Short mmCIF file of C-alpha atoms and ligand atoms in Angstrom, two decimals:
data_model
loop_
_atom_site.label_atom_id
_atom_site.label_comp_id
_atom_site.label_asym_id
_atom_site.label_seq_id
_atom_site.Cartn_x
_atom_site.Cartn_y
_atom_site.Cartn_z
CA PRO A 1 12.22 -8.52 -16.74
CA ARG A 2 12.29 -6.76 -13.47
CA PRO A 3 10.10 -7.44 -11.01
CA ILE A 4 8.09 -4.94 -8.84
CA LEU A 5 7.35 -6.23 -5.21
CA LEU A 6 4.21 -4.63 -3.76
CA THR A 7 3.40 -4.95 -0.28
CA ARG A 8 1.59 -3.47 2.59
CA HIS A 9 3.30 -2.40 6.15
CA GLY A 10 3.68 -5.13 8.73
CA GLU A 11 0.00 -4.77 10.95
CA SER A 12 0.23 -1.71 12.91
CA GLN A 13 -1.21 -1.01 16.18
CA ASP A 14 -4.06 0.91 14.67
CA ASN A 15 -4.86 -2.18 12.20
CA VAL A 16 -5.31 -4.05 15.79
CA ARG A 17 -7.82 -1.04 17.26
CA GLY A 18 -9.40 -1.03 13.83
CA ARG A 19 -8.35 2.56 13.52
CA ILE A 20 -8.04 4.25 10.20
CA GLY A 21 -4.99 6.72 9.32
CA GLY A 22 -2.91 8.05 12.13
CA ASP A 23 0.88 7.28 12.29
CA ALA A 24 1.07 3.99 14.64
CA ILE A 25 4.07 1.77 14.96
CA LEU A 26 4.07 -2.04 14.43
CA SER A 27 2.29 -4.63 16.22
CA GLU A 28 4.52 -7.77 17.37
CA ALA A 29 2.56 -9.66 14.29
CA GLY A 30 3.94 -6.41 12.14
CA GLU A 31 7.48 -6.67 13.82
CA VAL A 32 7.36 -10.61 12.77
CA TYR A 33 6.52 -10.04 9.17
CA SER A 34 9.30 -7.17 8.85
CA ARG A 35 11.93 -9.74 9.55
CA LYS A 36 10.07 -12.39 7.20
CA LEU A 37 9.97 -9.65 4.34
CA ALA A 38 13.66 -8.91 4.98
CA ASN A 39 14.54 -12.41 4.76
CA PHE A 40 12.32 -12.81 1.54
CA ILE A 41 13.83 -9.84 -0.06
CA ASN A 42 17.42 -11.33 0.60
CA LYS A 43 16.60 -14.35 -1.04
CA ARG A 44 14.50 -12.81 -4.05
CA LEU A 45 17.19 -10.11 -4.85
CA LYS A 46 20.11 -12.04 -3.92
CA SER A 47 21.36 -12.18 -7.69
CA GLU A 48 20.33 -8.41 -8.71
CA LYS A 49 23.12 -5.99 -8.53
CA THR A 50 20.69 -3.04 -7.64
CA ALA A 51 17.24 -2.63 -6.56
CA SER A 52 15.96 -0.18 -4.11
CA ILE A 53 13.20 -0.18 -1.24
CA TRP A 54 10.58 2.50 -1.31
CA THR A 55 8.52 3.26 1.48
CA SER A 56 5.75 6.38 2.07
CA THR A 57 7.00 8.88 5.19
CA LEU A 58 4.74 7.15 7.56
CA GLN A 59 6.18 5.12 10.71
CA ARG A 60 4.76 1.97 10.01
CA THR A 61 6.12 1.40 6.44
CA ILE A 62 9.76 2.91 7.66
CA LEU A 63 9.63 0.30 10.12
CA THR A 64 8.60 -2.56 7.93
CA ALA A 65 11.97 -1.67 5.81
CA THR A 66 14.03 -1.24 8.78
CA PRO A 67 15.46 -5.12 8.94
CA ILE A 68 15.83 -4.93 5.21
CA VAL A 69 19.72 -3.85 4.71
CA GLY A 70 21.95 -3.18 1.75
CA PHE A 71 19.59 -1.33 -0.66
CA PRO A 72 19.10 2.24 -0.65
CA LYS A 73 15.88 3.37 0.70
CA ILE A 74 13.74 5.98 -0.38
CA GLN A 75 10.52 7.66 1.53
CA TRP A 76 7.81 9.33 -0.73
CA ARG A 77 5.41 11.43 0.52
CA ALA A 78 3.01 10.53 -2.50
CA LEU A 79 3.10 6.64 -1.03
CA GLU A 80 1.24 8.01 1.99
CA GLU A 81 -1.97 6.46 3.02
CA ILE A 82 -5.47 7.95 1.59
CA ASN A 83 -5.75 10.93 4.03
CA ALA A 84 -9.03 10.32 6.03
CA GLY A 85 -9.59 14.12 6.96
CA ALA A 86 -11.82 14.53 9.69
CA CYS A 87 -12.37 10.72 10.09
CA ASP A 88 -8.77 10.26 10.69
CA GLY A 89 -7.94 8.00 14.00
CA MET A 90 -11.67 6.63 13.81
CA THR A 91 -12.98 3.14 13.59
CA TYR A 92 -15.50 2.62 10.84
CA GLU A 93 -17.96 1.75 13.63
CA GLU A 94 -17.43 5.22 15.15
CA ILE A 95 -17.81 6.87 11.49
CA LYS A 96 -21.14 5.12 11.07
CA ARG A 97 -22.45 6.26 14.43
CA ASN A 98 -21.19 9.82 14.52
CA MET A 99 -21.10 10.37 11.13
CA PRO A 100 -23.66 8.53 9.57
CA GLU A 101 -24.23 10.93 6.23
CA GLU A 102 -20.48 10.25 5.48
CA TYR A 103 -20.48 6.72 6.04
CA GLU A 104 -23.44 6.46 3.51
CA SER A 105 -22.08 8.53 0.89
CA ARG A 106 -18.80 6.51 0.95
CA GLN A 107 -20.73 3.17 0.51
CA LYS A 108 -22.73 4.68 -2.26
CA ASP A 109 -19.55 5.73 -4.38
CA LYS A 110 -16.18 4.72 -2.64
CA LEU A 111 -14.31 5.66 -5.54
CA ARG A 112 -15.13 9.37 -5.80
CA TYR A 113 -16.13 10.10 -2.09
CA ARG A 114 -13.79 12.28 -0.84
CA TYR A 115 -13.53 12.53 3.21
CA PRO A 116 -14.23 15.93 4.75
CA ARG A 117 -10.70 18.01 4.44
CA GLY A 118 -8.98 14.55 3.21
CA GLU A 119 -8.90 12.88 0.02
CA SER A 120 -10.73 10.38 -2.20
CA TYR A 121 -9.50 7.38 -3.95
CA LEU A 122 -9.48 9.80 -6.94
CA ASP A 123 -6.90 11.95 -5.38
CA VAL A 124 -4.80 9.04 -4.45
CA ILE A 125 -4.73 7.96 -8.09
CA GLN A 126 -3.84 11.44 -9.16
CA ARG A 127 -1.06 12.11 -6.77
CA LEU A 128 0.36 8.33 -7.66
CA GLU A 129 1.34 9.79 -11.21
CA PRO A 130 4.81 10.67 -10.62
CA VAL A 131 5.39 7.59 -8.25
CA ILE A 132 4.28 5.44 -11.46
CA ILE A 133 6.18 7.35 -13.99
CA GLU A 134 9.32 6.88 -11.85
CA LEU A 135 8.42 3.22 -11.47
CA GLU A 136 8.42 2.71 -15.07
CA ARG A 137 11.70 4.27 -15.55
CA GLN A 138 13.43 1.96 -13.20
CA ARG A 139 15.69 -0.90 -14.67
CA ALA A 140 15.97 -2.49 -11.33
CA PRO A 141 13.71 -4.04 -9.17
CA VAL A 142 11.87 -2.08 -6.62
CA VAL A 143 10.45 -2.97 -3.40
CA VAL A 144 7.15 -0.66 -2.54
CA ILE A 145 5.84 -0.87 1.37
CA SER A 146 3.00 1.29 1.45
CA HIS A 147 -0.64 1.44 2.22
CA GLN A 148 -3.95 -0.44 1.32
CA ALA A 149 -5.62 2.33 -0.73
CA VAL A 150 -2.25 3.37 -2.43
CA LEU A 151 -1.42 -0.39 -3.53
CA ARG A 152 -4.95 -1.04 -4.89
CA ALA A 153 -4.17 1.93 -6.86
CA LEU A 154 -0.74 0.74 -7.93
CA TYR A 155 -1.83 -2.83 -8.29
CA ALA A 156 -4.79 -1.76 -10.76
CA TYR A 157 -2.30 0.44 -12.68
CA PHE A 158 0.23 -2.44 -13.62
CA ALA A 159 -2.90 -5.48 -13.59
CA ASP A 160 -4.59 -3.10 -15.85
CA ARG A 161 -7.72 -3.26 -13.89
CA PRO A 162 -10.68 -0.99 -14.20
CA LEU A 163 -10.92 2.25 -12.09
CA LYS A 164 -14.42 1.16 -10.62
CA GLU A 165 -12.78 -1.50 -9.21
CA ILE A 166 -10.00 -0.22 -7.43
CA PRO A 167 -11.61 0.50 -4.00
CA LYS A 168 -12.10 -3.11 -3.75
CA ILE A 169 -9.17 -4.75 -4.67
CA GLU A 170 -7.82 -7.38 -1.99
CA VAL A 171 -4.80 -6.39 -0.77
CA PRO A 172 -4.15 -8.56 2.08
CA LEU A 173 -1.78 -7.79 5.07
CA HIS A 174 1.70 -9.80 5.11
CA THR A 175 1.85 -10.80 1.58
CA ILE A 176 3.99 -9.92 -1.02
CA ILE A 177 2.59 -9.10 -4.84
CA GLU A 178 5.01 -9.54 -7.43
CA ILE A 179 4.61 -8.10 -10.64
CA GLN A 180 6.88 -8.97 -13.52
CA MET A 181 6.71 -6.86 -16.46
CA GLY A 182 8.15 -8.54 -19.83
CA VAL A 183 7.82 -8.02 -23.27
CA THR A 184 4.47 -10.77 -23.39
CA GLY A 185 3.08 -8.51 -20.66
CA VAL A 186 2.61 -8.68 -16.97
CA GLN A 187 2.77 -11.75 -14.71
CA GLU A 188 1.80 -11.91 -11.27
CA LYS A 189 2.78 -14.03 -8.13
CA ARG A 190 1.56 -13.64 -4.66
CA TYR A 191 3.59 -14.71 -1.72
CA LYS A 192 1.95 -14.89 1.90
CA LEU A 193 4.62 -14.80 4.35
CA MET A 194 2.35 -15.32 7.53
CA ASP A 195 -1.41 -15.37 8.18
O1 G3H B 201 -6.98 3.47 6.29
C1 G3H B 201 -7.47 3.18 5.11
C2 G3H B 201 -7.87 1.91 4.57
O2 G3H B 201 -6.27 1.06 4.49
C3 G3H B 201 -8.62 2.19 3.38
O3 G3H B 201 -9.53 0.93 3.33
O4 G3H B 201 -10.71 2.41 1.52
O5 G3H B 201 -11.12 0.20 2.31
O6 G3H B 201 -11.44 1.89 3.49
P1 G3H B 201 -10.58 1.31 2.61
#
């Protein structure tokens, strides 16, 4: 069985401020995570002949992968965070205050709600199809360094969770979710590398 390792980027400067979207660099804690992750990967994949590291095209995932050396890295636009469109760069408080109808509609149906000029969870799920096909095709381990909404959708696919649960699945920062695909089904382990 070959593992797929899923992780969010290390904490970003926007995470610290509570802003969604954007293309921020890592916070100090995020940088610490990037080094811990590299250590973990080196130990976990020591005996593997090949493996690859997939990131999105956003700085916070690329920077999280930077300390990992010795494995090929691939950037996917399809692994980018849900596009918050008109709400990009705002905090949830700001959205609630300045665009209350948008905030309400999202609360009512987070799966289908599409940000103005942005995406819905259903849009994200659809654009992940080529990534999933490629992941299924891989013989070697893959480390996917991406974003919360995207990882919710990928995790739900491999863990066979229903569509309606996707926007609520817990994918905490600084935690690796390891998925093993064996003949007997899917096994999961979580490694929390820091608080
Ligand atoms: O910026 C987006 C967040 O990672 C997604 O969180 O869909 O729970 O608002 P949310």
